[in-house]
Coordinates of C-alpha atoms and ligand atoms in Angstrom, one line a residue:
X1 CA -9.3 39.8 19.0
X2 CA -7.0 39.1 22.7
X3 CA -8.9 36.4 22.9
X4 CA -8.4 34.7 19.4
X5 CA -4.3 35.4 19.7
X6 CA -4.4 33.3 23.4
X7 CA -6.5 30.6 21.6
X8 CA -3.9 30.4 18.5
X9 CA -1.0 30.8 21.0
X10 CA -2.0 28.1 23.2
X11 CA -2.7 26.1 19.8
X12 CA 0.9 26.4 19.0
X13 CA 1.9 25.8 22.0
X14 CA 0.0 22.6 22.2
X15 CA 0.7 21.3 18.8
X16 CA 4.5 22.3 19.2
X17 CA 4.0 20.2 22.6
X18 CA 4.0 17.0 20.4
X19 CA 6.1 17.7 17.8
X20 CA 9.1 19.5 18.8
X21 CA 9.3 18.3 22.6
X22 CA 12.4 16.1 23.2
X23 CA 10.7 12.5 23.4
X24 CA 9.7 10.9 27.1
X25 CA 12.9 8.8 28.1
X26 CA 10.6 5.6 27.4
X27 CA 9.7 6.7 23.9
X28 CA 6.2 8.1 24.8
X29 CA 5.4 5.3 26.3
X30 CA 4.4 4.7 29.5
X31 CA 1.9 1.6 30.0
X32 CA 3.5 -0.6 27.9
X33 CA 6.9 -0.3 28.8
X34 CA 6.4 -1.3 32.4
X35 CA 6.5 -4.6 31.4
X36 CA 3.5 -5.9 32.2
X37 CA -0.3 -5.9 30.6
X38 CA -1.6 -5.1 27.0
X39 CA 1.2 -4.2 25.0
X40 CA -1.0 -1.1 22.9
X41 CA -0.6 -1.1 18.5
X42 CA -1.9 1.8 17.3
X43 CA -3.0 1.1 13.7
X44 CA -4.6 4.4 11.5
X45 CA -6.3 3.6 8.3
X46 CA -9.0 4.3 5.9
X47 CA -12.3 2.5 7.1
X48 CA -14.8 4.9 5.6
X49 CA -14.5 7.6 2.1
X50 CA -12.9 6.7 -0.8
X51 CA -10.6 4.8 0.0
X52 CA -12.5 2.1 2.5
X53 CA -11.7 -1.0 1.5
X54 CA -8.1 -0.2 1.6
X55 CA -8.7 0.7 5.4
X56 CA -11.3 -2.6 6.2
X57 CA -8.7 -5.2 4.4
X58 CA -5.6 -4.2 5.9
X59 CA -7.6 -4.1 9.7
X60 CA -8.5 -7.5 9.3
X61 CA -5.5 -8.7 8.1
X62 CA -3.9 -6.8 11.4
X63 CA -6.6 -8.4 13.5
X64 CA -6.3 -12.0 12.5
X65 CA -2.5 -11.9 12.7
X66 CA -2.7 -10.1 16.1
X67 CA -5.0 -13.3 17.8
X68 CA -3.0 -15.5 16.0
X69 CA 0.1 -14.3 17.8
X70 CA -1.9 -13.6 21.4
X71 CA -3.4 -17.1 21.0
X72 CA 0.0 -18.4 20.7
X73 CA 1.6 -16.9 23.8
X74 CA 1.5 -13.0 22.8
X75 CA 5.2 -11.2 23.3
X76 CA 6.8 -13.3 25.9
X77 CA 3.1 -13.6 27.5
X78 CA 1.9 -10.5 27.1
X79 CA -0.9 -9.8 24.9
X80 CA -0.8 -7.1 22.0
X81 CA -4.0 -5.1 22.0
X82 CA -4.5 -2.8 18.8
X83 CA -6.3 0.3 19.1
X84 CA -7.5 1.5 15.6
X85 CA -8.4 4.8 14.1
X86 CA -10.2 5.6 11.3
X87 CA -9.0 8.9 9.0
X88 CA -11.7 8.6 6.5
X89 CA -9.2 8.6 3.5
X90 CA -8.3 11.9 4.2
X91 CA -4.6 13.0 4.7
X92 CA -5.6 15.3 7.3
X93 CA -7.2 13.2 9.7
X94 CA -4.2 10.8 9.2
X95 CA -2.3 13.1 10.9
X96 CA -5.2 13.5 13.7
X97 CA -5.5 9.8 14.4
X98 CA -1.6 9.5 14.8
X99 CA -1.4 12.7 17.1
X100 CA -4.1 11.1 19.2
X101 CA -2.7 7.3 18.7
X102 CA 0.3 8.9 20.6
X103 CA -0.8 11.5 23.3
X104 CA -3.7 10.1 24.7
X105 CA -3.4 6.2 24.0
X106 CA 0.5 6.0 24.0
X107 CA 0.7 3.2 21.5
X108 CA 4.7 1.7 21.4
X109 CA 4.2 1.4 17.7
X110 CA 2.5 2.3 15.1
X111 CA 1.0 0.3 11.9
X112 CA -0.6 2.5 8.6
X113 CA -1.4 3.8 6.8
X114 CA -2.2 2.2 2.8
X115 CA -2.0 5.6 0.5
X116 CA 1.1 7.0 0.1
X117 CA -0.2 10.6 1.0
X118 CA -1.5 9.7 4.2
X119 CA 1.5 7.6 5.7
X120 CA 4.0 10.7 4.9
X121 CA 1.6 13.4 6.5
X122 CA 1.9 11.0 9.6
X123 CA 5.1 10.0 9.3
X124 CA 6.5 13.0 11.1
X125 CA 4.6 13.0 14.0
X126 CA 5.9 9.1 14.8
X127 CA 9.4 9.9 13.7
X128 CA 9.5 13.3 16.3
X129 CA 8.2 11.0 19.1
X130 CA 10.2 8.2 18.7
X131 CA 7.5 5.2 17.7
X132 CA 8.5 3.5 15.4
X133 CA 5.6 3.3 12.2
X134 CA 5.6 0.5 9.6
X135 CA 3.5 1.1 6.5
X136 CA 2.4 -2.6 5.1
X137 CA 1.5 -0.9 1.7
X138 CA 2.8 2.7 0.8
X139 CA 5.2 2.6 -2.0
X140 CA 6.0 6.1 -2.5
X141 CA 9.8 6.4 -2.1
X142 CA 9.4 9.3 -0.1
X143 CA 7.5 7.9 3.1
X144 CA 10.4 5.7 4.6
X145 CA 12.5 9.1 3.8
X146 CA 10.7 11.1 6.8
X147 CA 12.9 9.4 9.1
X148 CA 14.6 6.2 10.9
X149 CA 11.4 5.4 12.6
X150 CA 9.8 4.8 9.3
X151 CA 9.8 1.1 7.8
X152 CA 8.2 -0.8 5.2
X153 CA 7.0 -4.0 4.3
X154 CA 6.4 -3.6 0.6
X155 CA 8.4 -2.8 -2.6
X156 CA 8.8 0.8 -3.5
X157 CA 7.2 2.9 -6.6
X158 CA 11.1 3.0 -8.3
X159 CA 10.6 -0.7 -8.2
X160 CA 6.8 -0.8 -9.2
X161 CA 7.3 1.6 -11.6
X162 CA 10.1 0.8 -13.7
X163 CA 9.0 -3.1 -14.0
X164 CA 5.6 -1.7 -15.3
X165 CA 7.2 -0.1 -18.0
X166 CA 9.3 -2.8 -18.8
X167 CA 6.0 -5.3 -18.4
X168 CA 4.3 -2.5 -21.2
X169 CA 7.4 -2.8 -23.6
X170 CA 7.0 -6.5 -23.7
X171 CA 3.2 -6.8 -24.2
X172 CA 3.4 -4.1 -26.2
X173 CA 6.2 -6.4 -28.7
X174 CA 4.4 -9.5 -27.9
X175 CA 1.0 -8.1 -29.5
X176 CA 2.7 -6.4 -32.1
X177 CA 1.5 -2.8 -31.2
X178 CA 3.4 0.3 -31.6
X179 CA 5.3 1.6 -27.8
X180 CA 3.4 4.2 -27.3
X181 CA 1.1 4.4 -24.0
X182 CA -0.8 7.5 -23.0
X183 CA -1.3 8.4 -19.0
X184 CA -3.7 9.9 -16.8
X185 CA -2.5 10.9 -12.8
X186 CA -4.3 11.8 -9.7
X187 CA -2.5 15.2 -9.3
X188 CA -3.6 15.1 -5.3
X189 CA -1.6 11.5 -4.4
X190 CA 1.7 11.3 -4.2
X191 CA 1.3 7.9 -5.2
X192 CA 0.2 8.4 -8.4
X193 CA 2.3 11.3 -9.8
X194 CA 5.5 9.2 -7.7
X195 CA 4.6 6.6 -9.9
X196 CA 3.4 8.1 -12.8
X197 CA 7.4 9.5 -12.9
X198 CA 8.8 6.5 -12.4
X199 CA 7.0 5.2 -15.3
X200 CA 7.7 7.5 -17.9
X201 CA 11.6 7.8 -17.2
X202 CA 11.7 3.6 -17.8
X203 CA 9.4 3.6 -20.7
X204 CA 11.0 6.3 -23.0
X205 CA 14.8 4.9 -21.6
X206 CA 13.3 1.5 -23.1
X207 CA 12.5 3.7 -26.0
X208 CA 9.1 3.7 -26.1
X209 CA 7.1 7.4 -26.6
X210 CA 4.1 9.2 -24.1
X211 CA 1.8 10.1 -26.4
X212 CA -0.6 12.1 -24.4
X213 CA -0.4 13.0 -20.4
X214 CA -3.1 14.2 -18.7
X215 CA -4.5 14.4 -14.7
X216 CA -7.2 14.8 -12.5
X217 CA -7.7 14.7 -8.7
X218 CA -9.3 12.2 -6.7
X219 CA -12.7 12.8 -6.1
X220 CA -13.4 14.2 -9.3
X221 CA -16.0 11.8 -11.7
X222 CA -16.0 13.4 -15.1
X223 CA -13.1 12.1 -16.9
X224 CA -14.3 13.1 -20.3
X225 CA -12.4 15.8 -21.4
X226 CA -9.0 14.3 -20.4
X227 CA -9.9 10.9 -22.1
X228 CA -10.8 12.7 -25.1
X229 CA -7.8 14.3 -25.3
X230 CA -5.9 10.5 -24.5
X231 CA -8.5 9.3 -27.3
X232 CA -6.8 11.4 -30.1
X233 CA -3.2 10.0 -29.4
X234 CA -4.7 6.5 -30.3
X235 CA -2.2 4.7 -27.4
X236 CA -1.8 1.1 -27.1
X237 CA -1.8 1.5 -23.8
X238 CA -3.6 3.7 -21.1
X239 CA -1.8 3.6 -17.8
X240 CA -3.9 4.9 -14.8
X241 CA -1.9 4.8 -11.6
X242 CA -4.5 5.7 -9.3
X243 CA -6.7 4.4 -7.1
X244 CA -9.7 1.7 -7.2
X245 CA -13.1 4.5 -7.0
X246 CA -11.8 6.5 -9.7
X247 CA -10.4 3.3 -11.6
X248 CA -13.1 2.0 -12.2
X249 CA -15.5 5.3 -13.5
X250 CA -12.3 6.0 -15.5
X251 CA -12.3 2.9 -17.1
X252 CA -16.1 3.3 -18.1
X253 CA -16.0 6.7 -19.5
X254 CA -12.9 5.6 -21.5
X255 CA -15.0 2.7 -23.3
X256 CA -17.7 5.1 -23.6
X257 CA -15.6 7.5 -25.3
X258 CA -14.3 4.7 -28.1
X259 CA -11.0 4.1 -26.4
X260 CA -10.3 0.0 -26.3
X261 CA -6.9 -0.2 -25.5
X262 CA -6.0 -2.1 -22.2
X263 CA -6.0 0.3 -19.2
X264 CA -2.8 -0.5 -17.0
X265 CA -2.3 0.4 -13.2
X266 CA -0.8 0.0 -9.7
X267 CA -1.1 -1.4 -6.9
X268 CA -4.1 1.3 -5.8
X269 CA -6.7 -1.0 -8.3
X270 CA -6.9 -3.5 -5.6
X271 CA -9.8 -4.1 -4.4
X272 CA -13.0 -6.1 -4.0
X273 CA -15.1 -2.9 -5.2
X274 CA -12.9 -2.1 -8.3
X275 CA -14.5 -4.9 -10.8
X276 CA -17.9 -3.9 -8.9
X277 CA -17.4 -0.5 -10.0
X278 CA -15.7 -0.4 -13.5
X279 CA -17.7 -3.8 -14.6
X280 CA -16.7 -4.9 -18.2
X281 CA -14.8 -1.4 -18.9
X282 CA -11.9 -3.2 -17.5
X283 CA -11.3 -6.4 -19.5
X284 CA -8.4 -7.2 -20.2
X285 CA -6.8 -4.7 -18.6
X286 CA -3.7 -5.3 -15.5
X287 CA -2.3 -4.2 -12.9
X288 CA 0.8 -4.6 -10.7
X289 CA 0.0 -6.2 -7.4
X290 CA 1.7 -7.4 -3.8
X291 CA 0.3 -11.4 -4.1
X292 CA -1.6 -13.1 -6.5
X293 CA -4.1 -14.9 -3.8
X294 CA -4.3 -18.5 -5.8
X295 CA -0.9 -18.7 -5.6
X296 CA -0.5 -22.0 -4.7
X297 CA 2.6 -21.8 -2.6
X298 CA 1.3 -22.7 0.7
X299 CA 2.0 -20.2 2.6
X300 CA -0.3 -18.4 0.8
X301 CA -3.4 -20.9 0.8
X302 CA -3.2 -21.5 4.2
X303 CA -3.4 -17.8 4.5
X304 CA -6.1 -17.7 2.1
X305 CA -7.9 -20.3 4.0
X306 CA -8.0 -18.8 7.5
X307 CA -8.7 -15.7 6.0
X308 CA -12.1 -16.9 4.6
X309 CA -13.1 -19.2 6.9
X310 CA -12.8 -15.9 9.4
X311 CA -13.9 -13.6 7.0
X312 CA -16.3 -14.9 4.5
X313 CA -14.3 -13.5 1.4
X314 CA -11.4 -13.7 -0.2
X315 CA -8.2 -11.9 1.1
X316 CA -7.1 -9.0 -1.2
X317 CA -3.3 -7.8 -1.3
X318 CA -4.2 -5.1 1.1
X319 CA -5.2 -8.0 3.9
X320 CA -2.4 -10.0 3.3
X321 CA 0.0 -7.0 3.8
X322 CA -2.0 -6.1 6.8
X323 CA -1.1 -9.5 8.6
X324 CA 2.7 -9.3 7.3
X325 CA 2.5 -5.6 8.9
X326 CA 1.4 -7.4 12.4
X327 CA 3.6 -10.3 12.3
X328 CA 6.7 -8.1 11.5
X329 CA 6.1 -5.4 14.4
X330 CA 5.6 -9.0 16.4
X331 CA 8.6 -10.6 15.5
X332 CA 10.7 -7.2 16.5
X333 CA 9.1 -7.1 19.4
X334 CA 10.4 -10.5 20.6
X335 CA 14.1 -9.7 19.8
X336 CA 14.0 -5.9 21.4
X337 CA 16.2 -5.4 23.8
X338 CA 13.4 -3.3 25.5
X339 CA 9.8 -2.5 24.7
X340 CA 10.5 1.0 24.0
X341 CA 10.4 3.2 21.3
X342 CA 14.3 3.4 20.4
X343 CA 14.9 -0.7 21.1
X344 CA 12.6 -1.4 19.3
X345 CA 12.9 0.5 16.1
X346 CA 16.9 -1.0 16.1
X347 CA 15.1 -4.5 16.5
X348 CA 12.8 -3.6 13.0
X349 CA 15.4 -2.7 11.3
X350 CA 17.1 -5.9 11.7
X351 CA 14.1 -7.6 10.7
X352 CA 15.7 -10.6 8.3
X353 CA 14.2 -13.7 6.4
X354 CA 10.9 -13.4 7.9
X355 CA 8.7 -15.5 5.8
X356 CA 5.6 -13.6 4.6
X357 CA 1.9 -14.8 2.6
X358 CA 3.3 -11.6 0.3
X359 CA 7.1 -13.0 0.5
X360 CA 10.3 -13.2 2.8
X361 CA 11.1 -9.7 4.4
X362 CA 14.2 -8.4 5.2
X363 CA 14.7 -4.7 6.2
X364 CA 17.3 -3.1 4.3
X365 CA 19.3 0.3 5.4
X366 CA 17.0 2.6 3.8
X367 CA 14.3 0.9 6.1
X368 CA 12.1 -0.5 3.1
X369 CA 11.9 -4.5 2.7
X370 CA 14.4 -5.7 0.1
X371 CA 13.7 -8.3 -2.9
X372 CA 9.8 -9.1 -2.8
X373 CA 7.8 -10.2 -5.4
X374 CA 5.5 -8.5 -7.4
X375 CA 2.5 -9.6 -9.3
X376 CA 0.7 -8.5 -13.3
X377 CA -2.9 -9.3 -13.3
X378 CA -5.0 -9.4 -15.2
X379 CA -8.6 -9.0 -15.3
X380 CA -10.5 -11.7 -17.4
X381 CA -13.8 -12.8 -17.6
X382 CA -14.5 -10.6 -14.4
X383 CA -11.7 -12.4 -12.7
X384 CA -8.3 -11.7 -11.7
X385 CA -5.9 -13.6 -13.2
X386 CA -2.2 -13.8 -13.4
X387 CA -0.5 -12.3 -16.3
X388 CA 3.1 -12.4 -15.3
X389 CA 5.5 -12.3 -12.2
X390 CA 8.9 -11.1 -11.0
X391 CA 11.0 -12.4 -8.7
X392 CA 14.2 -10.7 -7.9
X393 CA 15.6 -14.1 -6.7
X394 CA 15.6 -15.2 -10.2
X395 CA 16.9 -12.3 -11.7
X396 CA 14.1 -10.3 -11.4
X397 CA 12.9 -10.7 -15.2
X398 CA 9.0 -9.9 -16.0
X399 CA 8.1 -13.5 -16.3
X400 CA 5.0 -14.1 -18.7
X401 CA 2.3 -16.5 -17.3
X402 CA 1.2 -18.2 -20.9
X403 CA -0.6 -20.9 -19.3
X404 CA -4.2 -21.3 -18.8
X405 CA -6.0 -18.7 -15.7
X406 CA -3.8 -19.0 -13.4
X407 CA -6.1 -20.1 -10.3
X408 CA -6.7 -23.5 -12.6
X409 CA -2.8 -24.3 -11.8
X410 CA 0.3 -22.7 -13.5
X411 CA 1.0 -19.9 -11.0
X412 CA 3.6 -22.5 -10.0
X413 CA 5.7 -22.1 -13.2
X414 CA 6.3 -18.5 -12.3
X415 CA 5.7 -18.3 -8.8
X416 CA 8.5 -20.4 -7.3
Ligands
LIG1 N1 0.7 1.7 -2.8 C1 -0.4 2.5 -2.6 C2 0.1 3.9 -2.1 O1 1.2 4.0 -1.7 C3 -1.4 2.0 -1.6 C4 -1.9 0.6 -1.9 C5 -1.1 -0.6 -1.7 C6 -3.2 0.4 -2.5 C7 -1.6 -1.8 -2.0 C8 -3.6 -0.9 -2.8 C9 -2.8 -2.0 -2.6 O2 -0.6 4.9 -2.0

């Protein structure tokens, strides 16, 4: 009994040791602010579960754009080294790998995690230690809200959201079909019911009606009874903001059940595995996405390029993030006035016209990048192709793509 209160005591004591100690002077970083050797990245991220490819892409993306910037001199000569953990898609061991990224490697910055869920059970732990975090992918509203530490490089779910249900209102008028779209949410992510939210406020402000919500949580692979509940509403639309795994059995138990309306979703469908998994059950369905990679712009292809020649495959929006993620914390890095945790979170959030493969990025004050692009696609002969594209530059309208598939050429038209 003694001995169990000692062990919990000095657990607390321990666990209180990282979280509510006043941060080192240097910002918990020792090594690296010395100004000399390896400056240490910690990056966190889902490499194995569910969520893997998320994880694998985004790593890569990291990697290439971290020997890119060491072959090319590193941060006034010294060379970034990124030390990586892997939290097996579980929220848990996000907040595990970050604990440990910061006591026992004493990373200067921190780069993770994709799923919303993960990146705010971390987010804390960065913020109370003073290193600085950039997510290159979680839109939740909520994760750059757990302090000034927090950045990212991506749009937000209010912004995701809300042009999704302006995108269904349009197709939904386009094909002549009544506005009525039924949804099914991931009660476990924050993503999804964030975004889910989101959704439904625009859609019924545009006027259109839910017709039948349901939810599940991740992990789960019977579907059934919730899609035969969605079946019964007869929607035009079935929106499924979660993630790729359950995607794509969702998708094929929805066919199996009668339902033929187009499935639409977030950014959490991308992924190599998701047309693997869900096969023809998701023709003609879309999604929202961070790039569209045969955008022509070259930015882009040259991306694109390196990627495969270094890869073998084809960069998905996760990988392309990943490298902005790098090249951002890079380019702060060279304007800090120090390399410690407080200099250097003022020098990424003055991060300004930094030009991106996913767009320009400009930190705003709430510490999430302002005015990038986001991407429809759609999925088409078991290809992605893109469906339509807004720009906030030009006025940040859902622009149709009524050309042919958009990797033969007219991504231009939209994708100025
Ligand atoms: N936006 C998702 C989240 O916040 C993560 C994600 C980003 C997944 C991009 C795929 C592609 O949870």
């Amino acid at each position: 009994m003694r001995k169990n209160t000692l062990i919990l005591i000095s657990l607390a004591v321990l666990s209180f040791g990282l979280l509510g100690c006043p941060p080192k002077e240097n910002g918990g970083n020792t090594t690296t602010a010395a100004g000399s050797g390896d400056i240490l990245v910690g990056e966190y991220g889902s490499m194995t579960g569910a969520q893997a490819t998320f994880g694998q892409s985004t790593h890569n993306g990291i990697m290439m754009a971290a020997d890119e910037i060491n072959a090319a001199g590193g941060i006034n000569g010294r060379k970034i080294k990124v030390l990586s953990e892997d939290d097996q898609s579980k929220q848990e061991e996000a907040a595990n790998a970050v604990t440990k990224l910061i006591s026992q490697n004493n990373v200067l910055a921190i780069l993770g995690e994709v799923a919303s869920s993960a990146s705010i059970a971390a987010a804390p732990i960065c913020q109370s230690n003073k290193v600085p975090m950039i997510t290159p992918s979680s839109t939740n509203d909520e994760v750059t809200r757990k302090g000034d530490y927090i950045f990212r490089i991506c749009f937000t779910d209010s912004y995701q959201g809300e042009y999704q249900a302006v995108f269904a209102d349009q197709w939904a008028t386009a094909n002549n079909k009544s506005k009525s779209v039924a949804m099914l949410t991931d009660v476990k992510s924050d993503y999804s019911r964030g975004l889910g939210a989101v959704f439904t406020a625009k859609f019924t402000a545009l006027g259109g009606k839910m017709v039948g919500t349901q939810s599940y949580a991740n992990g789960d692979s019977d579907f059934r009874s919730q899609l035969t509940a969605i079946k019964a509403t007869n929607p035009s639309l079935l929106y499924v903001p979660g993630y790729y795994t359950d995607i794509g059995q969702i998708a094929i138990q929805a066919r199996d059940l009668g339902i033929t309306c187009p499935l639409l979703g977030g950014d959490g469908w991308e992924s190599p595995k998701l047309i693997e998994i869900g096969g023809k059950a998701l023709e003609g369905s879309f999604y929202t996405n961070h790039y569209f990679y045969a955008d022509p712009a070259p930015v882009v292809a040259n991306f694109v390029q390196k990627y495969k020649e270094r890869y073998g495959q084809t960069p998905d929006a996760l990988a392309a993030l990943g490298y902005d993620d790098m090249k951002t914390l890079a380019d702060a890095m060279k304007r800090a006035t120090k390399l410690d945790g407080p200099s250097l979170r003022d020098a990424i959030a003055q991060t300004k016209g930094l030009t991106g493969v996913t767009g320009t990025i400009t930190i705003g004050p709430e510490r999430n990048a302002m005015g990038k692009k986001l991407v429809i696609e759609e999925i088409k002969n078991g290809q992605l192709t893109l469906a339509a594209t807004i720009d906030p530059a030009t006025g940040g309208k859902v622009e149709m793509n009524t050309g042919a598939p958009a990797a033969a050429a007219p991504a231009t038209a939209t994708n100025k």
